[in-house]
Amino acid sequence: MKKTLSDIDAAAIRGRTVVVRADLNVPLEAGRITDDRRIRASLPTLRALIDAGARIVLLSHLGRPKGQRNPDLSLAPVSRRLGQLLGCPVSLVPHVHGAKAVGPVESLPAGVIALLENTRFLPGETKNDPELAAAWAALGDLFVNDAFATAHRAHASTVGLANAMVARRRKAVAGLLMARELRFLEEVLRMPERPFVLIIGGAKISGKIGVISELLPRVDRLLIGGAMASTFFRALGLDTGASLVQEDSIRVARGLLEDGGERLVLPVDCIVAQEVVEGAEARAVSRTDVSGEDKILDIGPESRARFTDMIERSRSIVWNGPMGVFEIDAFAKGTVSIAHAVANACDAGALGVLGGGDSAAAAEHAGVVDRLTHVSTGGGASLELLAGASLPGVDSLTDC
Ligand code: ADP
Ligand code: MG
């Protein structure tokens, strides 16, 4: 168990400077934030620190500037949005580290957040440069890592900073979001109430094979949808027409079918169309009737009924990946019904955890986010954790 911000006595941080690594890596289009979910998810930790009277130095990366200053990837829009949401001043420090960053941080009045510019403007960030990490650690007396979505990477502002803070005999603790993510993901893995159902979908099977093989022996049902199902159809010897298939994963899929037996549930029918566009002519067909130019773009009505029934009867649910191309209405029904089924199960007391950026967007689209037990903010990190890997960003924190 790792120490979290809740284990720290508020009196011990009053007037102190706390270095916080959040994940404010939001999507931008022409300098505008198109989805501020990650900023909102970071608010509880920041509010708790403000209430405790701490001074806050905040770090985050944004996009992939590859170690170079890039004005298009400045945290300026994030700084403004964070200030609005928090209702307190956020001052963007244009320097990422060094003396020019230290000055503004030291003159910071209590209650003002100093947000340092994009950590990935420096090449040392992704190389986990210990000197860079030590410079950041020297800015404060406590490190709070709330960036769950980057916990599967060892970078200077995460692992390096935690190590540097501990080397200064100070603490590195999990923020409230990080703690919440770990609590729900670990809870569902440790002693899942049964039936335990894993739902996997999305475009690529390769990134999710780890989770499937790790959890397949532990779940009661593994429901497969999305483009991934087409790879499994091929493993069964079926024709998938022009569907997206990962040829190099067919063999792995065959092995999983053998291991999973009847626990592994594939769609029996699908929605096909020849074009992946709004208004395309879509048909529901049996999985044995796909051919030619047809592309499988969603699970069919019979599969929807089977999947939702199994989901609504389960007590623990992990869901990652949409059932179809939900971005287009004609192919969204499968994903939306699954989202409602998971929400219904949660209403009836099941533990339902959703991971994956696109799946979270789909759940939002279906209007069920508030009914789910937990929607993870970290796609890659949650998949690694579910696949049984340890996360360096978590391992580097102070033990209880
Ligand atoms: P997540 O971000 O939730 O982990 P992924 O990134 O793995 O999900 O996959 C999401 C993408 O998969 C979506 O953009 C969706 O359009 C696509 N997708 C789902 N089903 C299909 C399909 N049958 N054919 C092609 N693309 C699909
Ligand atoms: Mg995705």
mmCIF file of C-alpha atoms and ligand atoms in Angstrom, residues 208 322 356-359, ligand 2:
data_model
loop_
_atom_site.group_PDB
_atom_site.id
_atom_site.type_symbol
_atom_site.label_atom_id
_atom_site.label_comp_id
_atom_site.label_asym_id
_atom_site.label_seq_id
_atom_site.Cartn_x
_atom_site.Cartn_y
_atom_site.Cartn_z
ATOM 1 C CA LYS A 208 -5.172 -5.657 -25.109
ATOM 2 C CA PRO A 322 -16.265 0.241 -27.764
ATOM 3 C CA GLY A 356 -9.996 3.598 -22.235
ATOM 4 C CA GLY A 357 -10.291 7.091 -23.671
ATOM 5 C CA ASP A 358 -12.680 6.197 -26.482
ATOM 6 C CA SER A 359 -14.836 4.041 -24.233
HETATM 7 MG MG MG B 2 -8.349 4.797 -27.834
#
